[in-house]
Each structure stands twice: as structure tokens, then as C-alpha cells.
Amino acid sequence: MAENGTFEIVDRDGLARIARFQTPHGIIETPGVMPVINPNIIVLSPGEMSKLGMQALITNSYIIKRTPELAEKALKQGVHSLVGFDGPIMTDSGTFQSFVYGGIEYTNKDMLDFQKSIGSDICTILDIFSTPDDSFTKAQYAVEETYRRTHEIKDDGTIYAGTIQGSIYPSLRKRSARIMSSSAVRYLPIGGVVPMLESYSYANLISAIHSAKMNADFSKPIHLFGGGHPMFLALSVLAGVDMFDSASYIKYARDDRILLQDRTVDLSDLERMPAWSPLADRYTINELRDLEKEEKTKALATHNLFAIFSEISEIKQRIAEQSLRRYVKGKVRSHPYLKDAYLKFLGYKDVMHFESYSRKASFYYTDVEDRKDPIYSRLRNFCLAEIAGRDEDIVIVDDVLVSPVLSLESDLVHAYENSSAIFVKNWNGIPVPMEMWDTYPIQQSISSFSGRRSNMLSTLSKIFPGRSVQKMRDRLGVRLPEGKRRFDLEKIRMIARYQFSTDGSSMIFPDESAIRTSKKTDRIRTVSYGEDLIATLRASDGLLTFTSAGAKLLDLALPGLKCRVMVSDESREFNLQGKNVFFKFIVRSDKEIIPGNDTLVVDQSGKLIAIGKATVSGKEMRYFKRGVAIDVRSGLGQSGN
Ligand code: GUN
């Protein structure tokens, strides 16, 4: 069993991740929602909630401590017995009550000792709550004092939660995330956001999440305190939130309100029972309305919690498919302020570091909003830099010529090989050089008509004034500058430049490289040099996978290449034999590493020992202590290498 507090990523889609968090009472799989339980009034029992999909719950240690009967039972039998649940239980500390009543009768230390004594799996520091209306100075005090309180925790194996505060001030959220991450807490809630959620201030909320996430320890779960409404879950997960708690399921139930995936509706306004509701085969809408108050509250709480857990399942499925962005894009249309928050999120450029070069799901280009997708921006930046870097005529190849009909394609290749011009096609407003046409997302995309319609001729003439730009509908009437080159070689070189942000691609693939194509599809499959297989071009996303001989070329040709991890001597021999690299053995890593991309493994003297695929980005690499960092394909000590 993993050590308590270990957080291991299972699957990812950008900043969103499915992960496993180890607690003394079992594993919590994220993203997830902990229902809030008031130990004085248990409407749905944990047993009933488990049947709906609950893995963990949260309760309030302050309420327990100040209620003598509860405190006595909890201290004698533990909090798990008190609430009747033997899975993971997180306890909150009374921060919110302290904020509402202007203080509580216990100190931080009292609350931490108590939470530990009753056997809580995740104990929360008594942090200082900040509201969005607080002045900078007041919010700053809350951040510093909350951090000071982390010094009162003992390093005794307990999992502590230390809340990131900072109100609406990005600089304070950033500082809070950094100092709380540097402390001994292993769980990082984002706090002070309930007023933002209640007033639909989603833009402030996304800013708070982003500033916190980008500065937090990536190996610790991020929890959004109070953020369990199904409307906001998907966008939060996309921005990197792992856990939520929700009291809304019960609060709304008491007010006769029912949670739907994109809104909350009064029971009196509900005309039909949602077919997916667990209540659908139990009551008609009128029967539900006519229930006694207590029974109705329980029924609505059941429905509301089920709505929340259904949304979490959908989000997890989207992460597994790597199509969470597409889902969020639709989801944010349910409220104008949610859309505003999404647009704000799309403006955050640093999200790019966490995105792979390709996704399992195809890329949908629906409208200009999709130009903010990191995969789109990265491709656009690359293509424009490629065109800018070569002072040649530009030829725009019309869609008609880019049909998969072989004769036309080979005709085009012939034209390319006898010319020095840059051949591009318009892919949703990006002039994509012909060498990249099989690479993700070009082939693996579906584009709306609006995407295909942009006027590439005038766009290119504007970006590259003075350059000859012409359109090629057919070969007649186009005068191409003469040249001599191999299309297959130029193609793999350009893909290598894309994958490794390098201009040394002709050193990786020398002129003598032998390139083989598939007989069936006529697409490039492998690249060899002399006797050695260097790389294969993946059919799924048109990107390169290197062999150990290829790794040697990469290493030799590009000493400045920023895709290396250095491992300790303990790990060296294993990696030489082709075994995976574990995080705990990494001594140093380049922060430019892209998740899913080929990465070189070197020993402490800097000597190449293996090549494989990075499981996380360079920004995340140094935080993790457990799990596989590089999925090694080939070790240089294996026979045949
Ligand atoms: N519950 C809702 N918001 C907060 C917060 O900021 N801190 C704590 N400890 N609990 C909360």
C-alpha cells in the first residue's frame, strides 16, 4: 500500500487528471466530490450515499467538538463510527464559523489535536477566511496567518489540509499557493470562494483557481471548498481542480430545489421528472411534490447527489477520451458568466505547458474560440515561424488538390520536389506547410465550414509583406521557383522540429536517411540510417517515436535539447536495461518537457542511458515522488543497442 498522502496520476487531459489519493481509510479517486455531512442532522446516511457513488465525505470537527454528546462519542469511538462510514473522511476546522461569528472558542492547535484524536483522514488547519470584498491588506494578513499556523502541525504521518486564501488578488493567491505548498500540508484546498460561487462571480473564481494551481505543488490534490455544483465542475477540473465538497445537494433539497446538469430548478416549476433521475421510477412529479417535508428532502437530496456524481463520471470519461475541452465548451453555454470565466481561462497562455502534442480524441474546430486551444496556438506559432524562417515563395494549395486521391497527391509531391517554394494549405486559418499535413490535429480533426472559409491569400500577404504568395488550384498557370529536394526527408525533419523545438533536424535525419512507407497507405512508417532504425512515424497522430539509435542521434546532434531527465546512480542500471524511470530517482529535469513526448534519460555524468515517453510535463516533474515519470521504450544497455 502506498504511503498516506501519496497522489498518483492515472490519466490526464492537459491540467485535468484522474488520480488516486491514498488515505488511512482507503483511496480517493479524483476528480471527486465529498458530500458535506452535518453530524447533528444526517438526512442521507453514508450507506445510502455510497450507493449513489460517494467515495469520501467531509464533516465539521468544530460542530463535533462543541457538541458534548458528539465529542464524547467521537473521542471514544472515532469519527468514522460517529457518522457510520469507514471510508475516507475529511474534517473541516471551523474556519467558516469563525468567519461568520467573528471567532471561535478554540485555537488552531486545539482543532488540529481534536481532528487527530477522532481519527480524521484529512485534518484541516484553522485557516483565516477572506471574502472577495476584503482589502489587499486584510487578505494578505489572512494568507500570512494561515501559513504561520502550518508551523503548528507535527510531521507525524497525518494528512493535513492547508487552505490557499488570497481573496480576488492573483498575487496573494500565488503567494499563498507557494508558501502552503512549501509547508508540511499534503492537501491544498482553495478557500474563500463560497461568496464567489453564490454570486455567480465565475470569472473571479477561475482567476483564483488559476493563480493557485499554477503556483501549487502539482503532486498535491487541489480541492475547491464549496464548489460542488454540477454547472461549474467541468471548467474547474479543466483548470486543474481535483476535489470538491458539496453541501448544496442538501441545502437545495431543503428549499425544494432540484439540481440539473446545467442549472437549479424549483420543484414547483418542474413539469417532468428527468428520466435519468434515481427518483424517476419511484415517483411522478406530483407524488414527489406531495411528499411529507422530511421524506421530500431526503428524496431531493438523493436526486441532487446523484446529479453531482453523474457529472463527475462524465468528466472522468472525458479525461480518459482527452475530450474535456470539447465538453467544457458546450457546458459553459449554460450561463453567461460561466462563458465569461471560460473565455478568461482561454486567455491563460501557461496552460500550454501541460498539453501533449496530440490527444486521443479528434480536434473539433467549431468556431474562432477554438483558436485559443493550446494545441491550435502551438501549431499556429510553429507554422508561422517555419514560414518566416524560410525566405521562399509561398504557394497556397487549394482544398481540391489536397483530396486523398493518390494521383493528385503524387502530382503535388512531384511539384514540391522540383521547387523550393513553401507549400501550405489553409487549416482553420493556419497556413500549414505540406510537411505537417499528416500530423495531429490536421488529419485528426473535423472543421466547421466557417473554419475553412478564411482568406489565406490576404492573411499571408499581410503577415509576410513583400513575399510572393500565389494560389494553386491546378498546376497550370502557376510558375514555381525551381529546386531539388526530397519530400519525405523534409517532412520528418519538420515534424522533428515541431516535437523538439529545435532547428537541428537535418542532423537528426541526415541526407542519407532511408525512409520506408506503408504499402497499404503510402504513408511514411520508418526512418533508418545505415543499419539502424532511428524512428517510426506513428499512424495515429503523425508524430515521431525514436529508437535507442535515434536517441543517440538526438543526444549527439542536439546537446542543447531541452528534453532530458537526469537520474541518480541507483536508477541507472535499471534504465540502461529498459526499465521505467520513477520520479523518486530524478535528480534534474528540463522544465520544457511536454507530456507524452519522447524524452532522453541521462545519468549523473550526463551520459545517455535510455529513451522513453514523459508521463507529465517538465513543470510537474520535480514535484512527484511516486510513480512512473518516464515510460522507457529502450535502454542503451539492452542487447542489440
Ligand atoms: N469552507 C468553505 N470555505 C472554506 C474556507 O475558506 N476554509 C475552510 N477551512 N473551510 C471552508
XYZ file of C-alpha atoms and ligand atoms in Angstrom:
652
model
C 0.000 0.000 0.000
C 1.233 3.468 -0.850
C 2.150 5.850 1.961
C -0.734 8.009 3.189
C -0.939 11.274 1.286
C 0.522 9.836 -1.922
C -1.110 11.161 -5.050
C -0.589 9.213 -8.240
C -1.811 10.266 -11.673
C -3.626 7.604 -13.682
C -4.789 9.573 -16.704
C -4.589 13.164 -17.885
C -6.005 15.687 -20.312
C -3.989 18.917 -20.035
C -4.259 20.111 -16.443
C -7.169 17.778 -15.725
C -6.231 14.493 -14.179
C -7.625 11.251 -12.909
C -5.541 10.334 -9.899
C -5.500 8.203 -6.752
C -5.034 9.762 -3.341
C -4.098 7.390 -0.534
C -5.671 7.979 2.889
C -5.682 5.762 6.007
C -9.246 4.644 5.183
C -8.656 3.919 1.510
C -8.070 5.541 -1.828
C -9.973 8.534 -3.158
C -10.076 8.601 -6.935
C -10.089 12.157 -8.272
C -11.838 14.171 -9.607
C -14.445 13.604 -6.936
C -16.962 15.307 -4.676
C -17.194 14.823 -0.909
C -20.737 15.368 0.347
C -20.885 17.533 3.465
C -22.428 15.768 6.454
C -23.726 17.628 9.470
C -23.218 15.136 12.299
C -26.244 16.595 14.115
C -28.669 16.054 11.253
C -27.876 13.156 8.958
C -30.518 13.217 6.208
C -28.917 10.663 3.893
C -26.841 8.047 5.644
C -23.308 7.429 4.353
C -24.513 3.949 3.360
C -27.176 5.489 1.129
C -24.687 7.972 -0.283
C -22.152 5.232 -1.032
C -24.781 3.526 -3.193
C -25.034 6.742 -5.230
C -21.273 6.798 -5.824
C -19.766 8.523 -2.798
C -16.140 7.592 -2.052
C -15.321 10.057 0.718
C -17.161 12.593 2.841
C -16.415 15.770 4.751
C -17.749 16.779 8.129
C -17.110 19.605 10.531
C -14.868 18.932 13.516
C -15.847 22.227 15.139
C -19.512 21.190 15.309
C -18.458 17.845 16.775
C -16.105 19.385 19.330
C -18.606 21.909 20.658
C -21.469 19.392 20.965
C -20.684 17.352 24.120
C -22.513 14.130 23.110
C -20.872 14.125 19.671
C -17.431 14.987 21.035
C -17.607 12.213 23.614
C -18.645 9.591 21.097
C -16.107 10.766 18.518
C -13.267 10.731 21.036
C -14.241 7.263 22.242
C -15.148 5.541 19.005
C -13.714 7.775 16.316
C -15.351 9.959 13.703
C -15.909 7.004 11.371
C -18.111 5.297 13.892
C -19.817 8.593 14.771
C -21.063 9.152 11.222
C -21.271 5.465 10.253
C -18.751 5.386 7.392
C -15.487 3.504 7.219
C -14.138 5.148 4.055
C -12.033 8.345 3.854
C -13.328 11.227 5.980
C -12.038 14.781 5.774
C -12.809 17.167 8.619
C -13.063 20.930 8.325
C -11.853 23.097 11.153
C -14.451 25.747 11.961
C -12.945 28.419 9.699
C -16.280 29.303 8.158
C -17.976 29.549 11.585
C -15.096 31.673 12.819
C -15.676 33.991 9.893
C -19.462 34.170 10.391
C -19.366 34.615 14.205
C -16.197 36.699 14.300
C -14.193 33.981 16.066
C -14.451 30.603 17.766
C -13.533 29.459 21.237
C -10.708 27.144 20.139
C -7.215 27.691 18.782
C -5.737 26.180 15.641
C -3.813 23.738 17.809
C -6.988 22.727 19.693
C -8.707 21.989 16.393
C -5.796 20.038 14.926
C -5.347 17.932 18.076
C -9.057 17.201 18.158
C -9.257 16.173 14.488
C -6.336 13.818 15.019
C -7.829 12.366 18.195
C -11.069 11.455 16.449
C -9.162 9.735 13.622
C -9.887 12.063 10.702
C -8.168 11.047 7.437
C -7.608 14.644 6.293
C -7.343 17.264 9.058
C -7.810 20.928 8.122
C -5.879 23.821 9.562
C -7.969 26.610 11.071
C -7.317 28.979 8.198
C -8.429 32.612 8.011
C -11.308 33.119 5.631
C -11.108 36.011 3.162
C -14.040 37.384 1.219
C -13.912 38.969 -2.256
C -14.630 42.343 -0.608
C -11.612 42.257 1.682
C -8.888 44.869 1.206
C -5.498 43.685 -0.026
C -4.004 44.248 3.432
C -6.697 42.227 5.162
C -6.430 39.393 2.626
C -2.651 39.473 2.965
C -2.938 39.036 6.721
C -5.194 36.001 6.182
C -2.618 34.431 3.851
C 0.318 35.001 6.194
C -1.506 33.959 9.359
C -2.848 30.785 7.724
C 0.696 29.900 6.709
C 2.001 30.631 10.191
C -0.486 28.099 11.516
C 1.055 25.350 9.377
C 4.061 25.548 11.727
C 1.849 24.073 14.430
C 1.454 20.753 12.640
C 3.649 17.828 13.544
C 5.326 15.647 10.987
C 3.578 12.504 12.241
C 2.197 10.965 9.038
C -1.186 12.711 9.363
C -2.573 14.238 6.170
C -3.186 17.937 6.764
C -5.109 20.286 4.504
C -3.771 23.831 4.274
C -6.085 26.289 2.580
C -4.936 28.685 -0.116
C -6.554 32.061 0.561
C -5.914 35.418 -1.119
C -9.381 36.771 -1.997
C -9.541 38.225 -5.528
C -5.852 39.187 -5.633
C -3.830 36.991 -8.018
C -0.532 37.967 -6.381
C -1.852 36.835 -2.989
C -3.283 33.584 -4.354
C 0.114 32.972 -5.938
C 1.983 33.644 -2.703
C -0.449 31.594 -0.673
C -0.148 28.632 -3.083
C 3.643 28.795 -2.919
C 4.012 29.020 0.837
C 1.305 26.480 1.594
C 2.925 24.084 -0.909
C 6.271 24.519 0.800
C 4.761 23.598 4.176
C 4.110 20.087 5.500
C 0.460 20.030 4.326
C -0.304 17.368 1.726
C -3.689 18.576 0.594
C -4.412 22.031 -0.795
C -7.953 23.418 -0.711
C -8.702 26.749 -2.353
C -10.731 28.731 0.167
C -12.771 31.888 0.424
C -14.650 31.099 -2.774
C -18.165 30.369 -1.445
C -19.224 34.050 -1.800
C -17.953 33.996 -5.408
C -19.967 30.866 -6.168
C -23.081 32.263 -4.539
C -22.889 35.492 -6.526
C -22.022 33.667 -9.781
C -18.646 35.512 -9.896
C -17.172 32.759 -12.016
C -14.538 34.981 -13.637
C -13.066 35.839 -10.216
C -13.300 32.208 -9.304
C -11.411 30.947 -12.344
C -8.731 33.550 -11.718
C -8.391 32.371 -8.095
C -8.152 28.752 -9.236
C -5.611 29.504 -11.952
C -3.303 31.622 -9.786
C -3.404 28.952 -7.097
C -2.953 25.974 -9.403
C -0.010 27.359 -11.343
C 1.913 28.022 -8.145
C 0.952 24.969 -6.133
C 2.790 21.684 -5.707
C 1.470 19.536 -8.580
C 1.784 16.364 -6.533
C -0.812 17.540 -4.009
C -4.547 17.405 -4.671
C -6.297 20.744 -5.178
C -9.722 20.984 -3.537
C -12.274 23.733 -4.214
C -14.059 24.473 -0.927
C -17.798 24.585 -1.539
C -17.617 24.201 -5.314
C -19.795 21.149 -5.850
C -22.490 22.433 -8.239
C -22.605 20.384 -11.479
C -22.525 23.598 -13.548
C -19.024 24.576 -12.525
C -17.360 21.193 -12.023
C -16.098 20.572 -15.561
C -14.490 24.001 -16.015
C -12.827 23.714 -12.597
C -11.414 20.294 -13.445
C -10.127 21.641 -16.763
C -8.331 24.350 -14.779
C -6.754 21.701 -12.542
C -9.083 21.176 -9.560
C -9.074 17.592 -8.251
C -11.626 17.545 -5.437
C -14.781 19.318 -4.357
C -17.170 19.232 -1.457
C -20.839 19.922 -1.628
C -23.450 20.966 0.865
C -25.628 22.183 -1.994
C -27.243 18.769 -2.509
C -28.906 19.065 0.893
C -29.341 22.856 1.037
C -31.225 22.838 -2.255
C -33.246 19.802 -1.178
C -34.443 21.660 1.919
C -35.527 24.572 -0.293
C -37.425 22.207 -2.655
C -34.903 22.774 -5.403
C -33.617 20.181 -7.795
C -30.154 20.113 -9.380
C -29.949 19.553 -13.109
C -26.703 19.318 -15.076
C -26.703 22.991 -16.038
C -29.000 24.755 -13.572
C -31.136 24.530 -10.438
C -34.926 24.454 -10.731
C -37.720 24.914 -8.159
C -39.671 21.744 -7.745
C -42.846 23.759 -8.342
C -41.534 24.700 -11.814
C -40.520 21.186 -12.774
C -43.003 19.807 -15.292
C -41.412 16.406 -15.788
C -39.207 14.075 -13.856
C -35.780 13.829 -15.541
C -35.596 10.320 -16.995
C -32.109 9.796 -15.579
C -33.103 10.662 -12.029
C -32.945 7.844 -9.466
C -36.403 9.071 -8.424
C -37.876 8.593 -11.915
C -39.198 5.113 -11.326
C -40.304 5.864 -7.782
C -42.469 8.964 -8.053
C -44.400 11.012 -10.532
C -43.722 14.706 -10.279
C -46.965 15.220 -8.369
C -46.231 12.396 -5.967
C -42.835 13.939 -5.276
C -44.346 17.367 -4.632
C -46.907 15.890 -2.264
C -44.447 14.010 -0.061
C -44.097 14.938 3.609
C -41.336 17.525 4.100
C -38.808 15.131 5.605
C -39.304 12.433 3.017
C -39.265 15.008 0.213
C -35.994 16.500 1.442
C -34.455 13.052 1.518
C -35.719 12.219 -1.982
C -34.456 15.515 -3.404
C -31.099 15.137 -1.648
C -30.782 11.690 -3.244
C -31.515 13.128 -6.660
C -29.190 16.108 -6.169
C -26.281 13.995 -5.053
C -26.825 11.630 -7.949
C -26.763 14.626 -10.350
C -23.389 15.656 -8.928
C -21.884 12.171 -9.139
C -23.216 11.687 -12.698
C -21.441 14.842 -13.761
C -18.217 13.591 -12.178
C -18.492 10.308 -14.129
C -18.978 12.225 -17.348
C -15.933 14.397 -16.589
C -13.790 11.327 -15.874
C -14.870 9.730 -19.123
C -13.935 12.953 -20.952
C -10.498 12.977 -19.351
C -9.990 9.361 -20.425
C -11.008 10.305 -24.002
C -8.995 13.548 -23.779
C -12.024 15.484 -24.910
C -12.688 17.515 -21.749
C -12.201 20.835 -23.549
C -14.898 19.989 -26.030
C -17.254 19.114 -23.189
C -16.489 22.300 -21.251
C -17.000 24.388 -24.352
C -20.593 23.187 -24.575
C -21.159 23.225 -20.851
C -20.221 26.893 -20.315
C -23.036 27.959 -22.640
C -25.449 27.252 -19.791
C -24.752 30.591 -18.092
C -23.347 33.862 -19.483
C -20.980 34.345 -16.511
C -19.704 30.815 -16.911
C -18.878 31.614 -20.513
C -17.042 34.758 -19.367
C -14.998 32.646 -16.963
C -14.209 30.184 -19.733
C -13.042 32.973 -22.048
C -10.822 34.231 -19.247
C -9.385 30.748 -18.832
C -8.716 30.519 -22.584
C -6.506 33.592 -22.236
C -4.088 31.830 -19.859
C -1.091 31.020 -22.036
C 0.779 28.977 -19.415
C -1.757 26.153 -19.751
C 0.148 25.185 -22.932
C 2.994 23.583 -20.921
C 0.655 20.856 -19.733
C -0.747 19.892 -23.128
C 0.557 16.970 -25.153
C 1.169 17.294 -28.885
C -1.816 15.087 -29.630
C -4.971 13.869 -27.945
C -6.791 10.573 -28.232
C -9.919 12.454 -29.310
C -10.036 14.224 -32.632
C -9.863 18.014 -32.685
C -13.187 19.731 -33.363
C -12.875 23.156 -34.907
C -16.270 24.779 -34.478
C -15.522 28.500 -34.299
C -12.834 31.089 -33.528
C -12.933 30.187 -29.828
C -11.074 27.005 -30.753
C -8.109 29.140 -31.787
C -7.419 29.554 -28.065
C -6.951 25.806 -27.643
C -3.265 25.302 -26.734
C -2.917 22.703 -29.494
C -4.132 25.240 -32.049
C -1.933 28.075 -30.734
C 1.131 25.870 -30.613
C 0.625 24.740 -34.199
C -0.031 28.277 -35.400
C 3.095 29.656 -33.727
C 5.148 26.854 -35.205
C 3.812 27.177 -38.764
C 4.270 30.946 -38.859
C 7.818 30.615 -37.502
C 8.616 27.989 -40.151
C 7.335 30.219 -42.944
C 9.076 33.274 -41.506
C 12.342 31.349 -41.259
C 12.498 30.480 -44.961
C 12.602 33.342 -47.389
C 10.830 31.475 -50.196
C 7.724 31.996 -52.311
C 4.526 30.748 -50.714
C 2.072 28.586 -52.644
C -1.380 28.024 -51.206
C -2.681 24.654 -52.271
C -6.415 24.624 -52.710
C -8.544 22.064 -50.903
C -9.459 20.437 -54.214
C -5.857 19.390 -54.718
C -5.499 18.128 -51.175
C -8.003 15.347 -51.675
C -6.797 11.902 -50.760
C -6.864 10.835 -54.402
C -3.417 9.417 -54.896
C -2.739 10.736 -58.361
C -3.299 14.295 -57.205
C -1.178 13.784 -54.130
C 1.722 12.324 -56.020
C 1.391 15.132 -58.524
C 1.746 17.559 -55.665
C 4.757 15.742 -54.261
C 6.344 15.911 -57.701
C 5.758 19.666 -57.845
C 7.165 20.069 -54.321
C 10.309 18.069 -55.077
C 11.138 20.182 -58.102
C 10.614 23.501 -56.428
C 11.887 25.476 -53.454
C 8.555 27.141 -52.618
C 6.719 26.706 -49.300
C 3.542 24.743 -49.997
C 0.803 25.456 -47.480
C -2.867 24.755 -47.065
C -5.393 26.616 -45.011
C -6.350 24.687 -41.892
C -8.857 26.784 -39.966
C -6.905 29.977 -40.528
C -3.426 28.489 -40.123
C -1.156 28.241 -43.194
C 0.100 24.720 -42.577
C 3.198 23.648 -44.529
C 2.661 20.494 -46.572
C 5.188 18.598 -44.438
C 2.776 18.798 -41.491
C -0.423 17.677 -43.162
C -0.472 14.223 -41.576
C 0.397 15.446 -38.097
C -2.151 15.956 -35.297
C -4.508 17.818 -35.385
C -4.633 18.371 -39.168
C -5.685 14.866 -40.190
C -7.416 14.095 -36.922
C -9.863 16.992 -36.984
C -13.351 17.915 -38.062
C -13.828 21.512 -39.100
C -16.964 23.564 -39.483
C -17.458 25.446 -42.715
C -16.556 28.742 -41.000
C -13.098 27.414 -40.233
C -12.396 26.513 -43.819
C -13.559 29.823 -45.227
C -10.807 32.232 -44.173
C -8.978 34.183 -46.846
C -5.476 32.778 -46.644
C -4.146 34.791 -49.577
C -4.749 38.140 -47.922
C -3.748 36.824 -44.470
C -0.360 35.657 -45.736
C 0.227 38.777 -47.798
C -0.360 40.815 -44.653
C 1.875 38.726 -42.393
C 4.655 38.390 -44.947
C 4.617 41.620 -46.985
C 6.914 41.580 -50.000
C 6.798 37.783 -50.267
C 5.314 36.188 -53.390
C 2.063 34.433 -52.406
C 0.082 32.575 -55.036
C -2.792 30.134 -55.099
C -2.586 26.761 -56.768
C -5.927 25.386 -57.885
C -4.310 23.303 -60.547
C -0.755 23.257 -61.728
C -1.475 25.160 -64.893
C -0.696 28.813 -64.677
C 1.495 28.594 -61.568
C 5.146 29.336 -62.002
C 7.143 27.680 -59.249
C 10.695 28.608 -58.302
C 12.913 25.677 -59.200
C 14.583 23.439 -56.660
C 15.569 19.914 -55.770
C 14.590 18.222 -52.501
C 13.036 15.077 -51.045
C 9.556 15.473 -49.643
C 9.742 12.523 -47.232
C 13.005 13.777 -45.709
C 11.799 17.362 -45.361
C 8.604 16.054 -43.807
C 10.219 14.088 -40.983
C 12.657 16.918 -40.358
C 9.849 19.398 -39.939
C 7.964 17.082 -37.598
C 11.146 16.696 -35.530
C 11.469 20.482 -35.359
C 7.869 20.660 -34.147
C 8.303 17.999 -31.485
C 11.625 19.213 -30.136
C 11.540 22.970 -30.787
C 14.895 22.691 -32.497
C 16.394 23.761 -35.779
C 18.929 20.931 -35.793
C 16.633 18.481 -37.565
C 18.978 17.854 -40.500
C 21.495 16.499 -38.003
C 18.948 14.054 -36.602
C 17.937 12.962 -40.076
C 20.968 13.218 -42.407
C 20.557 13.318 -46.199
C 21.332 9.588 -46.419
C 18.353 8.595 -44.232
C 16.308 5.743 -45.690
C 12.594 6.309 -45.384
C 10.099 3.474 -45.828
C 6.434 3.892 -46.496
C 3.495 1.628 -45.795
C 2.464 -0.324 -48.900
C -1.164 -0.027 -47.943
C -1.436 3.691 -47.165
C 1.698 5.042 -48.867
C 2.426 6.984 -45.676
C 5.865 7.125 -44.025
C 6.380 4.346 -41.466
C 10.087 4.179 -40.564
C 13.339 6.077 -40.851
C 16.682 4.270 -40.856
C 20.285 5.363 -41.068
C 22.786 2.736 -42.227
C 21.784 -0.463 -40.411
C 19.914 1.321 -37.644
C 16.233 2.000 -37.311
C 16.056 5.565 -35.982
C 12.392 6.404 -35.664
C 8.884 5.446 -36.649
C 6.140 7.835 -37.621
C 3.005 6.956 -35.674
C -0.012 6.376 -37.888
C -2.373 7.621 -35.157
C -1.038 11.167 -34.799
C 1.757 11.569 -37.352
C 4.410 12.200 -34.687
C 7.822 10.589 -34.283
C 8.818 7.832 -31.876
C 12.574 7.320 -31.510
C 14.525 4.104 -31.038
C 17.719 3.894 -28.977
C 19.779 4.552 -32.128
C 17.556 7.582 -32.735
C 18.084 8.675 -29.140
C 21.843 8.622 -29.710
C 21.412 10.842 -32.750
C 19.174 13.233 -30.823
C 21.677 13.349 -27.983
C 24.703 13.895 -30.217
C 23.124 16.282 -32.658
C 21.357 18.428 -30.121
C 23.337 18.909 -26.916
C 21.131 21.888 -26.052
C 17.909 19.907 -26.490
C 15.556 20.664 -23.612
C 14.017 17.243 -23.129
C 16.268 15.427 -20.704
C 15.884 13.951 -17.263
C 18.901 13.075 -15.140
C 18.603 10.066 -12.858
C 20.549 9.037 -9.755
C 23.126 6.228 -9.781
C 20.617 3.979 -8.017
C 18.361 4.015 -11.044
C 20.995 4.000 -13.789
C 21.412 0.251 -14.282
C 17.644 -0.386 -14.381
C 17.086 2.277 -17.026
C 20.017 1.025 -19.081
C 18.152 -2.297 -19.160
C 14.983 -0.617 -20.418
C 13.109 -0.315 -17.094
C 10.923 2.726 -16.409
C 12.204 5.835 -14.646
C 10.489 6.537 -11.322
C 10.040 10.086 -10.077
C 11.977 9.474 -6.895
C 15.193 8.829 -8.818
C 15.096 12.025 -10.870
C 17.877 14.407 -9.941
C 17.163 17.084 -12.527
C 14.726 17.604 -15.394
C 14.143 20.159 -18.122
C 11.064 22.251 -17.473
C 10.336 22.332 -21.233
C 9.390 18.623 -21.337
C 5.992 18.062 -22.943
C 3.825 15.255 -21.545
C 3.672 12.269 -23.878
C 6.723 13.401 -25.841
C 9.970 11.470 -26.271
C 12.448 12.310 -23.526
C 16.114 11.397 -23.089
C 17.288 9.779 -19.869
C 20.860 10.591 -18.822
C 22.955 9.508 -15.857
C 24.629 11.835 -13.400
C 27.617 12.313 -15.684
C 25.244 13.427 -18.434
C 25.632 10.229 -20.478
C 22.597 8.998 -22.405
C 21.183 5.756 -20.953
C 17.606 5.411 -22.246
C 14.718 6.969 -24.139
C 11.021 6.962 -23.368
C 7.830 8.929 -23.065
C 7.303 11.538 -20.319
C 4.162 10.920 -18.272
C 3.948 14.529 -17.038
C 5.217 17.945 -18.132
C 8.587 19.363 -17.132
C 6.794 21.816 -14.836
C 5.267 18.971 -12.833
C 8.186 16.536 -12.893
C 10.084 17.769 -9.837
C 7.092 17.603 -7.503
C 6.203 13.939 -7.738
C 7.809 11.328 -5.516
C 5.892 8.235 -6.525
C 5.044 6.546 -9.804
C 6.491 6.370 -13.299
C 7.993 9.567 -14.732
C 9.365 8.174 -17.997
C 7.798 5.205 -19.673
C 11.070 3.820 -21.070
C 10.932 2.338 -24.572
C 14.534 1.354 -24.868
C 17.623 1.257 -22.658
C 21.057 1.651 -24.175
C 22.367 -1.319 -22.212
C 19.867 -3.766 -23.707
C 21.255 -6.328 -26.104
C 21.094 -5.120 -29.670
C 21.589 -1.500 -28.606
N -15.444 26.027 3.704
C -15.796 26.899 2.745
N -14.805 27.790 2.527
C -13.811 27.479 3.380
C -12.506 28.042 3.613
O -12.080 29.025 3.006
N -11.750 27.404 4.568
C -12.203 26.316 5.269
N -11.402 25.746 6.170
N -13.405 25.795 5.047
C -14.204 26.372 4.116
